[in-house]
Short mmCIF file of C-alpha atoms and ligand atoms in Angstrom, two decimals:
data_model
loop_
_atom_site.label_atom_id
_atom_site.label_comp_id
_atom_site.label_asym_id
_atom_site.label_seq_id
_atom_site.Cartn_x
_atom_site.Cartn_y
_atom_site.Cartn_z
CA MET A 1 -97.20 -100.96 -204.03
CA ARG A 2 -98.32 -103.61 -205.96
CA ARG A 3 -99.07 -106.89 -204.60
CA VAL A 4 -97.14 -109.71 -206.62
CA SER A 5 -97.28 -113.84 -206.64
CA ILE A 6 -95.16 -115.73 -209.16
CA LEU A 7 -96.28 -118.91 -209.72
CA GLY A 8 -93.18 -121.15 -210.94
CA ALA A 9 -91.13 -118.85 -209.69
CA THR A 10 -87.74 -120.86 -209.91
CA GLY A 11 -88.21 -121.72 -213.69
CA SER A 12 -87.20 -120.01 -216.49
CA VAL A 13 -89.45 -117.47 -216.70
CA GLY A 14 -90.14 -117.19 -213.03
CA GLN A 15 -86.21 -115.94 -212.03
CA SER A 16 -86.76 -113.63 -214.97
CA THR A 17 -89.44 -112.17 -213.47
CA ILE A 18 -87.92 -112.62 -210.32
CA ASP A 19 -84.55 -109.92 -211.79
CA LEU A 20 -87.09 -107.16 -213.06
CA ILE A 21 -89.22 -107.06 -209.28
CA ALA A 22 -85.48 -107.29 -207.35
CA ARG A 23 -84.51 -104.18 -209.38
CA ALA A 24 -87.49 -102.44 -207.89
CA PRO A 25 -87.86 -104.18 -204.54
CA GLU A 26 -89.78 -100.90 -203.11
CA CYS A 27 -92.93 -100.78 -205.69
CA TYR A 28 -93.21 -104.43 -205.08
CA ASP A 29 -95.12 -106.09 -202.19
CA VAL A 30 -94.36 -110.08 -203.18
CA VAL A 31 -97.72 -112.44 -201.79
CA ALA A 32 -96.42 -115.69 -202.90
CA LEU A 33 -93.64 -117.25 -204.58
CA THR A 34 -94.42 -121.12 -205.88
CA GLY A 35 -92.00 -123.93 -207.39
CA GLY A 36 -91.29 -127.52 -207.36
CA GLN A 37 -88.43 -129.59 -206.14
CA ASN A 38 -86.05 -126.52 -206.04
CA ILE A 39 -86.17 -125.87 -202.43
CA ALA A 40 -83.04 -123.84 -202.27
CA ARG A 41 -83.38 -121.45 -204.48
CA LEU A 42 -88.14 -120.91 -203.53
CA ALA A 43 -86.99 -120.42 -200.28
CA ALA A 44 -83.74 -118.24 -200.96
CA ASP A 45 -86.39 -115.97 -203.09
CA ALA A 46 -88.37 -115.93 -201.15
CA ARG A 47 -86.47 -114.86 -198.30
CA ALA A 48 -85.12 -111.90 -199.96
CA LEU A 49 -88.35 -110.43 -201.79
CA GLY A 50 -90.04 -111.21 -198.27
CA ALA A 51 -92.64 -113.20 -199.18
CA GLU A 52 -95.49 -113.79 -197.77
CA ILE A 53 -95.70 -117.38 -197.92
CA ALA A 54 -93.79 -120.39 -200.43
CA VAL A 55 -95.53 -123.24 -201.65
CA THR A 56 -93.73 -125.91 -203.93
CA ALA A 57 -95.65 -128.55 -205.79
CA ASP A 58 -94.08 -131.72 -204.36
CA GLU A 59 -95.77 -132.68 -200.39
CA ALA A 60 -92.91 -134.98 -199.95
CA LEU A 61 -90.35 -131.22 -199.63
CA LEU A 62 -92.45 -129.72 -197.15
CA PRO A 63 -89.99 -130.60 -194.10
CA GLU A 64 -87.74 -129.01 -196.44
CA LEU A 65 -88.97 -125.83 -196.92
CA ARG A 66 -90.27 -125.00 -193.59
CA ALA A 67 -85.98 -126.06 -192.58
CA ALA A 68 -85.04 -123.83 -195.58
CA LEU A 69 -87.60 -120.40 -194.54
CA ASP A 70 -87.04 -121.56 -190.62
CA GLY A 71 -86.87 -117.75 -189.25
CA SER A 72 -87.60 -116.02 -192.05
CA GLY A 73 -91.12 -115.11 -191.01
CA VAL A 74 -91.95 -116.65 -194.50
CA GLU A 75 -95.07 -119.32 -194.46
CA ALA A 76 -94.05 -122.65 -196.04
CA ALA A 77 -97.05 -125.20 -197.83
CA ALA A 78 -96.94 -127.70 -200.29
CA GLY A 79 -99.14 -129.46 -202.96
CA ARG A 80 -101.94 -128.49 -205.50
CA ALA A 81 -104.07 -127.71 -203.15
CA ALA A 82 -101.49 -124.95 -201.75
CA LEU A 83 -100.58 -123.77 -204.49
CA ILE A 84 -104.26 -123.01 -206.00
CA GLU A 85 -104.83 -121.45 -202.57
CA ALA A 86 -101.32 -119.65 -202.73
CA ALA A 87 -102.46 -118.27 -206.65
CA ALA A 88 -105.62 -117.33 -204.97
CA ARG A 89 -104.48 -114.62 -201.99
CA PRO A 90 -104.86 -111.10 -203.30
CA ALA A 91 -102.83 -109.84 -205.49
CA ASP A 92 -102.67 -107.00 -208.16
CA TRP A 93 -100.40 -109.27 -210.70
CA VAL A 94 -99.54 -112.56 -210.67
CA MET A 95 -97.17 -114.18 -213.11
CA SER A 96 -98.63 -117.87 -214.22
CA ALA A 97 -95.02 -118.95 -214.94
CA ILE A 98 -95.63 -123.25 -214.35
CA VAL A 99 -94.87 -125.58 -217.17
CA GLY A 100 -97.63 -127.82 -218.46
CA ALA A 101 -101.21 -128.19 -217.79
CA ALA A 102 -101.04 -128.47 -214.12
CA GLY A 103 -100.66 -124.04 -214.53
CA LEU A 104 -104.39 -124.01 -215.51
CA ALA A 105 -105.87 -124.14 -211.98
CA PRO A 106 -103.91 -121.81 -210.41
CA GLY A 107 -103.81 -118.91 -213.25
CA LEU A 108 -107.80 -119.90 -212.84
CA ALA A 109 -107.42 -118.77 -208.80
CA ALA A 110 -105.54 -115.69 -210.11
CA LEU A 111 -108.14 -114.57 -212.27
CA GLU A 112 -110.79 -115.69 -210.08
CA GLN A 113 -109.62 -113.52 -207.54
CA GLY A 114 -109.43 -110.40 -210.01
CA ALA A 115 -105.65 -110.20 -210.39
CA THR A 116 -103.95 -109.01 -213.69
CA LEU A 117 -102.91 -112.26 -215.09
CA ALA A 118 -99.44 -112.22 -216.92
CA LEU A 119 -99.23 -115.53 -218.75
CA ALA A 120 -96.14 -117.55 -219.89
CA ASN A 121 -98.42 -120.60 -219.02
CA LYS A 122 -99.30 -121.16 -223.24
CA GLU A 123 -101.02 -125.01 -221.84
CA SER A 124 -103.50 -123.18 -220.06
CA LEU A 125 -105.09 -121.65 -223.33
CA VAL A 126 -104.19 -124.61 -225.20
CA THR A 127 -106.42 -126.88 -222.87
CA ALA A 128 -108.71 -124.21 -221.80
CA GLY A 129 -108.78 -120.96 -223.49
CA PRO A 130 -112.61 -120.68 -223.73
CA LEU A 131 -112.96 -121.15 -219.52
CA VAL A 132 -109.70 -118.79 -219.01
CA MET A 133 -111.12 -116.10 -220.82
CA ALA A 134 -114.45 -116.59 -219.47
CA ALA A 135 -113.08 -116.53 -216.13
CA ALA A 136 -111.65 -113.41 -216.68
CA ARG A 137 -114.43 -111.97 -218.42
CA ARG A 138 -116.41 -112.60 -215.26
CA SER A 139 -113.70 -111.21 -212.34
CA GLY A 140 -112.88 -108.76 -214.48
CA ALA A 141 -109.00 -109.26 -214.39
CA ARG A 142 -107.16 -108.64 -217.71
CA ILE A 143 -105.20 -111.01 -219.08
CA LEU A 144 -101.37 -109.98 -220.65
CA PRO A 145 -99.56 -112.12 -223.44
CA VAL A 146 -96.15 -113.14 -222.49
CA ASP A 147 -94.93 -115.79 -224.59
CA SER A 148 -92.85 -113.52 -226.86
CA GLU A 149 -94.40 -114.14 -230.08
CA HIS A 150 -98.08 -113.12 -227.94
CA SER A 151 -96.95 -110.12 -226.42
CA ALA A 152 -95.86 -108.23 -229.87
CA ILE A 153 -98.83 -108.99 -231.16
CA PHE A 154 -100.23 -107.23 -228.34
CA GLN A 155 -97.88 -104.17 -228.94
CA ALA A 156 -98.54 -104.10 -232.14
CA LEU A 157 -102.46 -104.44 -231.64
CA VAL A 158 -102.10 -101.50 -229.77
CA GLY A 159 -104.80 -98.36 -230.85
CA GLU A 160 -105.67 -100.85 -234.09
CA GLU A 161 -109.27 -102.60 -234.39
CA ILE A 162 -108.95 -106.25 -233.63
CA SER A 163 -112.01 -106.33 -236.96
CA ALA A 164 -108.68 -104.73 -238.84
CA VAL A 165 -106.57 -107.59 -238.52
CA THR A 166 -106.61 -110.12 -241.72
CA ARG A 167 -103.62 -112.14 -240.46
CA VAL A 168 -100.95 -112.60 -238.13
CA ILE A 169 -97.61 -114.56 -238.52
CA ILE A 170 -95.70 -116.31 -235.73
CA THR A 171 -92.07 -116.19 -236.73
CA ALA A 172 -90.00 -119.86 -235.17
CA SER A 173 -86.33 -120.14 -234.90
CA GLY A 174 -86.77 -123.99 -236.30
CA GLY A 175 -85.25 -124.87 -232.27
CA ALA A 176 -81.93 -126.85 -232.31
CA PHE A 177 -82.18 -129.05 -235.80
CA ARG A 178 -83.51 -126.34 -237.79
CA ASP A 179 -80.99 -127.39 -240.50
CA TRP A 180 -80.49 -131.34 -239.31
CA PRO A 181 -81.69 -133.89 -242.28
CA LEU A 182 -84.63 -136.01 -240.92
CA GLU A 183 -82.31 -138.89 -241.18
CA ARG A 184 -80.23 -137.30 -238.76
CA LEU A 185 -83.21 -136.41 -236.63
CA ALA A 186 -84.16 -139.50 -235.71
CA ARG A 187 -81.27 -140.33 -233.64
CA ALA A 188 -81.65 -136.92 -231.89
CA THR A 189 -80.46 -137.34 -228.59
CA VAL A 190 -82.46 -135.34 -225.21
CA ALA A 191 -79.18 -133.50 -225.24
CA GLU A 192 -79.39 -132.09 -228.33
CA ALA A 193 -83.20 -130.99 -228.34
CA SER A 194 -82.30 -129.32 -225.33
CA SER A 195 -79.67 -126.64 -226.53
CA HIS A 196 -81.37 -123.98 -227.82
CA PRO A 197 -80.14 -121.52 -230.90
CA ASN A 198 -81.04 -118.21 -229.58
CA TRP A 199 -83.55 -118.15 -226.89
CA ASP A 200 -82.08 -119.79 -222.82
CA MET A 201 -85.67 -121.89 -221.84
CA GLY A 202 -86.62 -124.23 -219.90
CA GLN A 203 -85.95 -127.71 -220.67
CA ARG A 204 -89.67 -129.07 -221.76
CA ILE A 205 -89.78 -125.87 -224.11
CA THR A 206 -86.71 -126.34 -225.32
CA ILE A 207 -87.43 -129.30 -226.78
CA ASP A 208 -91.32 -128.35 -227.94
CA SER A 209 -89.15 -126.20 -230.32
CA ALA A 210 -86.84 -128.39 -231.70
CA SER A 211 -89.43 -130.53 -232.63
CA MET A 212 -92.17 -127.23 -233.46
CA PHE A 213 -94.75 -128.49 -230.81
CA ASN A 214 -93.97 -125.23 -229.32
CA LYS A 215 -94.97 -123.37 -232.09
CA ALA A 216 -98.30 -125.67 -232.54
CA LEU A 217 -98.87 -124.54 -228.63
CA GLU A 218 -98.53 -120.83 -229.81
CA MET A 219 -100.96 -121.30 -232.64
CA ILE A 220 -103.77 -122.44 -230.69
CA GLU A 221 -102.61 -119.92 -228.14
CA ALA A 222 -103.86 -117.11 -230.29
CA ARG A 223 -106.90 -118.40 -231.76
CA GLU A 224 -107.90 -118.54 -228.18
CA PHE A 225 -106.43 -115.07 -226.73
CA PHE A 226 -106.97 -113.16 -229.99
CA GLY A 227 -109.90 -114.81 -231.27
CA LEU A 228 -109.19 -115.49 -234.69
CA THR A 229 -109.39 -118.23 -237.08
CA PRO A 230 -107.18 -120.75 -237.93
CA ALA A 231 -106.92 -119.82 -241.34
CA GLN A 232 -105.83 -116.22 -239.75
CA ILE A 233 -103.06 -117.69 -238.39
CA GLU A 234 -99.34 -118.16 -240.18
CA VAL A 235 -96.10 -119.23 -238.66
CA LEU A 236 -92.44 -118.43 -240.73
CA ILE A 237 -89.39 -120.17 -240.39
CA HIS A 238 -87.63 -116.58 -238.90
CA PRO A 239 -83.69 -118.51 -237.57
CA GLN A 240 -82.41 -114.67 -235.94
CA SER A 241 -85.66 -114.77 -233.20
CA LEU A 242 -85.26 -110.90 -233.57
CA VAL A 243 -88.93 -110.35 -235.39
CA HIS A 244 -90.89 -111.83 -232.76
CA ALA A 245 -94.23 -112.06 -234.84
CA LEU A 246 -96.18 -109.31 -237.27
CA VAL A 247 -99.40 -108.40 -237.83
CA GLY A 248 -101.56 -108.02 -240.75
CA PHE A 249 -104.33 -105.15 -241.57
CA ASN A 250 -106.94 -105.06 -244.21
CA ASP A 251 -104.76 -102.19 -246.02
CA GLY A 252 -101.49 -104.87 -246.17
CA ALA A 253 -99.83 -103.06 -243.34
CA LEU A 254 -97.73 -105.59 -241.71
CA MET A 255 -96.43 -104.65 -238.82
CA ALA A 256 -93.55 -106.15 -236.99
CA HIS A 257 -92.21 -106.31 -233.83
CA VAL A 258 -88.87 -106.34 -233.03
CA GLY A 259 -86.54 -107.04 -229.97
CA PRO A 260 -83.50 -109.00 -228.65
CA PRO A 261 -84.43 -112.64 -227.88
CA ASP A 262 -84.85 -111.64 -224.27
CA MET A 263 -87.91 -112.44 -222.13
CA ARG A 264 -87.40 -109.58 -219.63
CA HIS A 265 -89.04 -107.42 -222.73
CA ALA A 266 -92.17 -109.56 -222.89
CA ILE A 267 -92.62 -110.43 -219.31
CA GLY A 268 -91.90 -106.27 -218.17
CA TYR A 269 -93.75 -105.04 -220.81
CA ALA A 270 -96.84 -107.11 -218.82
CA LEU A 271 -95.17 -106.00 -215.72
CA HIS A 272 -95.60 -101.86 -216.52
CA TRP A 273 -98.15 -101.73 -218.67
CA PRO A 274 -100.54 -100.16 -219.50
CA GLU A 275 -96.94 -97.98 -219.31
CA ARG A 276 -93.07 -98.95 -221.02
CA ARG A 277 -91.03 -98.63 -218.79
CA ALA A 278 -86.87 -98.75 -219.37
CA LEU A 279 -85.80 -102.52 -219.04
CA PRO A 280 -82.21 -103.70 -218.80
CA VAL A 281 -82.69 -105.48 -222.33
CA ALA A 282 -79.78 -105.13 -224.86
CA ALA A 283 -80.28 -102.33 -227.41
CA LEU A 284 -80.37 -104.38 -230.86
CA ASP A 285 -77.78 -103.41 -233.21
CA LEU A 286 -79.66 -103.66 -236.90
CA GLY A 287 -76.66 -102.77 -238.42
CA ALA A 288 -74.40 -105.40 -237.08
CA VAL A 289 -77.29 -108.17 -237.52
CA GLY A 290 -77.22 -107.65 -241.36
CA VAL A 291 -79.84 -109.05 -242.59
CA LEU A 292 -83.20 -111.30 -241.16
CA GLU A 293 -84.18 -114.10 -242.78
CA PHE A 294 -87.45 -116.11 -243.74
CA ARG A 295 -88.70 -119.07 -244.82
CA ALA A 296 -92.30 -121.13 -244.63
CA PRO A 297 -92.07 -123.87 -242.33
CA ASP A 298 -91.80 -127.12 -244.06
CA GLU A 299 -94.46 -129.01 -243.36
CA ALA A 300 -93.25 -132.69 -243.70
CA ARG A 301 -90.62 -132.16 -241.26
CA SER A 302 -92.79 -130.18 -238.60
CA PRO A 303 -95.98 -132.10 -238.04
CA ALA A 304 -96.72 -130.73 -235.46
CA LEU A 305 -98.00 -127.13 -237.10
CA ARG A 306 -100.42 -129.74 -239.01
CA LEU A 307 -101.72 -131.30 -235.85
CA ALA A 308 -102.36 -127.51 -234.95
CA ARG A 309 -104.58 -127.12 -237.50
CA VAL A 310 -106.60 -130.33 -236.29
CA VAL A 311 -107.09 -129.65 -233.05
CA MET A 312 -107.99 -125.53 -233.93
CA GLU A 313 -110.30 -126.97 -236.44
CA GLU A 314 -111.96 -129.47 -233.99
CA GLY A 315 -112.11 -127.36 -230.78
CA GLY A 316 -113.53 -127.86 -227.27
CA LEU A 317 -111.64 -130.98 -225.97
CA ALA A 318 -109.26 -131.28 -228.43
CA GLY A 319 -107.10 -128.98 -226.87
CA ALA A 320 -106.74 -130.80 -223.90
CA ILE A 321 -106.12 -133.96 -225.60
CA PHE A 322 -103.13 -132.48 -227.43
CA ASN A 323 -101.46 -130.93 -224.61
CA ALA A 324 -101.54 -133.70 -222.48
CA ALA A 325 -100.48 -136.13 -225.06
CA LYS A 326 -97.57 -133.91 -226.24
CA GLU A 327 -96.61 -133.97 -222.86
CA ARG A 328 -96.35 -137.31 -222.17
CA ALA A 329 -94.83 -138.03 -225.34
CA LEU A 330 -92.24 -135.93 -224.25
CA ASP A 331 -91.76 -137.51 -221.19
CA HIS A 332 -91.38 -140.38 -222.83
CA PHE A 333 -88.72 -139.39 -225.53
CA ILE A 334 -87.08 -137.56 -222.24
CA VAL A 335 -86.64 -140.78 -220.26
CA GLY A 336 -85.08 -142.51 -224.09
CA ARG A 337 -88.43 -144.31 -224.46
CA ILE A 338 -89.38 -143.15 -227.74
CA GLY A 339 -87.05 -141.13 -230.72
CA PHE A 340 -87.63 -137.74 -231.37
CA LEU A 341 -89.52 -138.31 -234.14
CA ASP A 342 -92.34 -140.77 -232.33
CA MET A 343 -93.06 -137.97 -230.86
CA ALA A 344 -95.45 -136.11 -233.41
CA PRO A 345 -96.90 -140.04 -234.41
CA LEU A 346 -97.37 -140.81 -230.71
CA VAL A 347 -99.61 -137.46 -230.17
CA GLU A 348 -101.56 -138.48 -233.93
CA ALA A 349 -102.70 -141.64 -232.63
CA VAL A 350 -103.93 -140.24 -229.32
CA LEU A 351 -105.64 -137.67 -230.95
CA GLU A 352 -107.29 -139.72 -234.00
CA ARG A 353 -108.08 -142.43 -230.85
CA MET A 354 -109.69 -139.71 -228.27
CA LEU A 355 -111.62 -137.61 -230.76
CA ALA A 356 -113.64 -140.82 -232.62
CA GLY A 357 -114.23 -142.55 -228.99
CA PRO A 358 -117.58 -141.42 -226.72
CA ASP A 359 -115.37 -139.15 -224.22
CA ALA A 360 -114.54 -136.61 -226.73
CA ALA A 361 -118.59 -135.89 -227.93
CA ARG A 362 -119.78 -132.21 -227.79
CA GLY A 363 -120.40 -130.56 -224.18
CA ASP A 364 -119.77 -128.17 -222.48
CA LEU A 365 -116.40 -127.54 -221.60
CA THR A 366 -115.81 -127.43 -218.03
CA LEU A 367 -112.81 -127.79 -215.58
CA ASP A 368 -113.90 -131.06 -214.67
CA ARG A 369 -114.37 -132.67 -218.15
CA VAL A 370 -110.52 -130.71 -219.32
CA ALA A 371 -108.82 -132.65 -216.47
CA HIS A 372 -110.56 -136.00 -217.10
CA MET A 373 -109.52 -135.73 -221.08
CA ASP A 374 -106.31 -134.64 -219.45
CA HIS A 375 -105.68 -137.81 -217.80
CA LEU A 376 -107.23 -140.09 -220.12
CA ALA A 377 -105.18 -138.69 -223.20
CA ARG A 378 -102.11 -139.25 -220.59
CA GLU A 379 -102.90 -143.11 -220.31
CA CYS A 380 -104.16 -143.32 -224.07
CA ALA A 381 -100.45 -141.58 -224.77
CA ASP A 382 -98.64 -144.40 -222.59
CA VAL A 383 -100.18 -147.57 -224.34
CA VAL A 384 -98.85 -146.01 -227.49
CA ALA A 385 -95.83 -145.16 -226.57
CA ARG A 386 -95.60 -148.98 -225.30
CA ASP A 387 -96.66 -150.15 -228.83
CA ILE A 388 -93.85 -147.48 -230.39
CA LYS A 389 -91.17 -149.08 -228.70
CA GLN A 390 -92.36 -152.54 -229.18
CA GLN A 391 -92.58 -152.01 -232.95
CA GLY A 392 -88.89 -150.25 -232.89
P1 NAD B 401 -89.48 -123.91 -216.58
O1 NAD B 401 -89.33 -125.48 -216.97
O2 NAD B 401 -87.92 -123.05 -216.51
O3 NAD B 401 -89.72 -123.90 -214.89
C1 NAD B 401 -90.89 -124.52 -214.39
C2 NAD B 401 -91.89 -123.78 -212.92
O4 NAD B 401 -93.14 -124.95 -213.22
C3 NAD B 401 -91.05 -124.24 -212.26
O5 NAD B 401 -91.13 -123.22 -211.10
C4 NAD B 401 -90.89 -125.62 -211.27
O6 NAD B 401 -91.08 -125.66 -210.34
C5 NAD B 401 -92.82 -125.21 -212.01
N1 NAD B 401 -93.40 -126.65 -212.20
C6 NAD B 401 -93.06 -127.23 -212.75
N2 NAD B 401 -93.97 -128.51 -212.26
C7 NAD B 401 -95.03 -127.98 -211.48
C8 NAD B 401 -95.98 -128.88 -210.99
N3 NAD B 401 -96.45 -130.02 -212.00
N4 NAD B 401 -96.81 -128.16 -210.15
C9 NAD B 401 -96.96 -126.75 -209.89
N5 NAD B 401 -95.52 -126.61 -210.77
C10 NAD B 401 -94.95 -126.56 -211.29
O7 NAD B 401 -89.86 -123.66 -217.27
P2 NAD B 401 -90.16 -122.16 -218.31
O8 NAD B 401 -89.16 -121.78 -219.22
O9 NAD B 401 -90.29 -121.19 -217.27
O10 NAD B 401 -91.95 -122.12 -218.66
C11 NAD B 401 -92.72 -121.45 -218.02
C12 NAD B 401 -94.26 -121.52 -218.59
O11 NAD B 401 -93.78 -119.97 -219.96
C13 NAD B 401 -94.40 -122.56 -220.05
O12 NAD B 401 -95.66 -122.74 -220.25
C14 NAD B 401 -93.52 -122.36 -221.06
O13 NAD B 401 -94.44 -122.89 -222.33
C15 NAD B 401 -94.50 -120.50 -221.52
N6 NAD B 401 -93.04 -120.19 -221.57
C16 NAD B 401 -91.44 -120.05 -221.28
C17 NAD B 401 -90.42 -119.33 -221.87
C18 NAD B 401 -89.03 -119.28 -221.62
O14 NAD B 401 -88.39 -118.32 -221.95
N7 NAD B 401 -88.54 -119.97 -220.55
C19 NAD B 401 -90.80 -118.06 -223.28
C20 NAD B 401 -92.71 -118.84 -223.55
C21 NAD B 401 -93.37 -119.44 -223.19
MG1 MG B 402 -92.90 -118.52 -227.57
#
């Protein structure tokens, strides 16, 4: 029996993970499931899987969670400390699928206890990549990428020497607004940005796909995970979302990973690694697909990609600033305070102000400094958002 925990169990990646685990309950001992506001889902899954503990991030919802778990034998807990404590419970495999910087500390706790960390939470690597990789080295824990592009790169590297890699190409569907003219983008609504042409994902990453901020995060994620230089990381628009990434080698070969846009592939690969096992993923009929298109992204439409390069060159705390500003810009867009095209200038303004300020001065990257920077960047983002609203 493998002991497994799922952080962010009620979300899109969390539910796909549960789908796989629930197909073979005899193989897994479920330790912890964590969620946020969706108590009914959390409690139902914790009961069905016989989890040891269910944790909601929201302390106010503890009574509701307790009531929902009454008589089940599943422990109930709430709040950030409880979340980290649950992630630190001995387990063999932990899925990190909380959205946002909130996923960093629980993921680190899982790594510190030596669990294999299946990492969907890209924000961990964006905000504190060197800390996350060092935690894994210290405890001897493995990190397996779950982001589909990074799983694709990881799979293309099996049996290869990283020193022979000259480039990686991450593909981007282009999101909901791939073919929209810029004038129309300025008026894009939250509802329009929340529907993805190819993938079924949580709302935040879906909007990040439309703005290309998701791809920006993924460029930084690739740099941190695979130890690549910024110049080795390329992005191509690929509307079909079937080729997830390509790895280029020194002999000119490109190894592409091709598969249907179903996260259960990357999750299942991380669950069964180093083996490959059958997964409930549809076989791809390339004859029916016919054409796979690729084109270079237009940087004028996608300032997020340019900002990712600034962050990669800068290193240090730039990732924490970038991610926090991006998360706040997204919050402001979702509540209607700023427009879709205001998000990138907001993030850029925060990056400029904070990288010039005293707090970003180089020093050791520590969890405390990352948290402090995250906090300051959010405050700065709120000020910039107010300015944008006043001007608009
Ligand atoms: P989601 O919004 O569907 O789910 C997020 C989960 O995190 C939920 O369980 C929610 O309760 C929990 N959560 C939210 N805020 C929290 C907080 N402050 N503290 C603790 N828990 C909190 O998100 P998702 O689409 O499943 O994405 C999860 C992560 O995986 C993100 O980092 C995303 O970038 C990454 N990812 C997702 C996909 C996808 O297909 N959805 C693909 C690649 C990578
Ligand atoms: Mg991805």
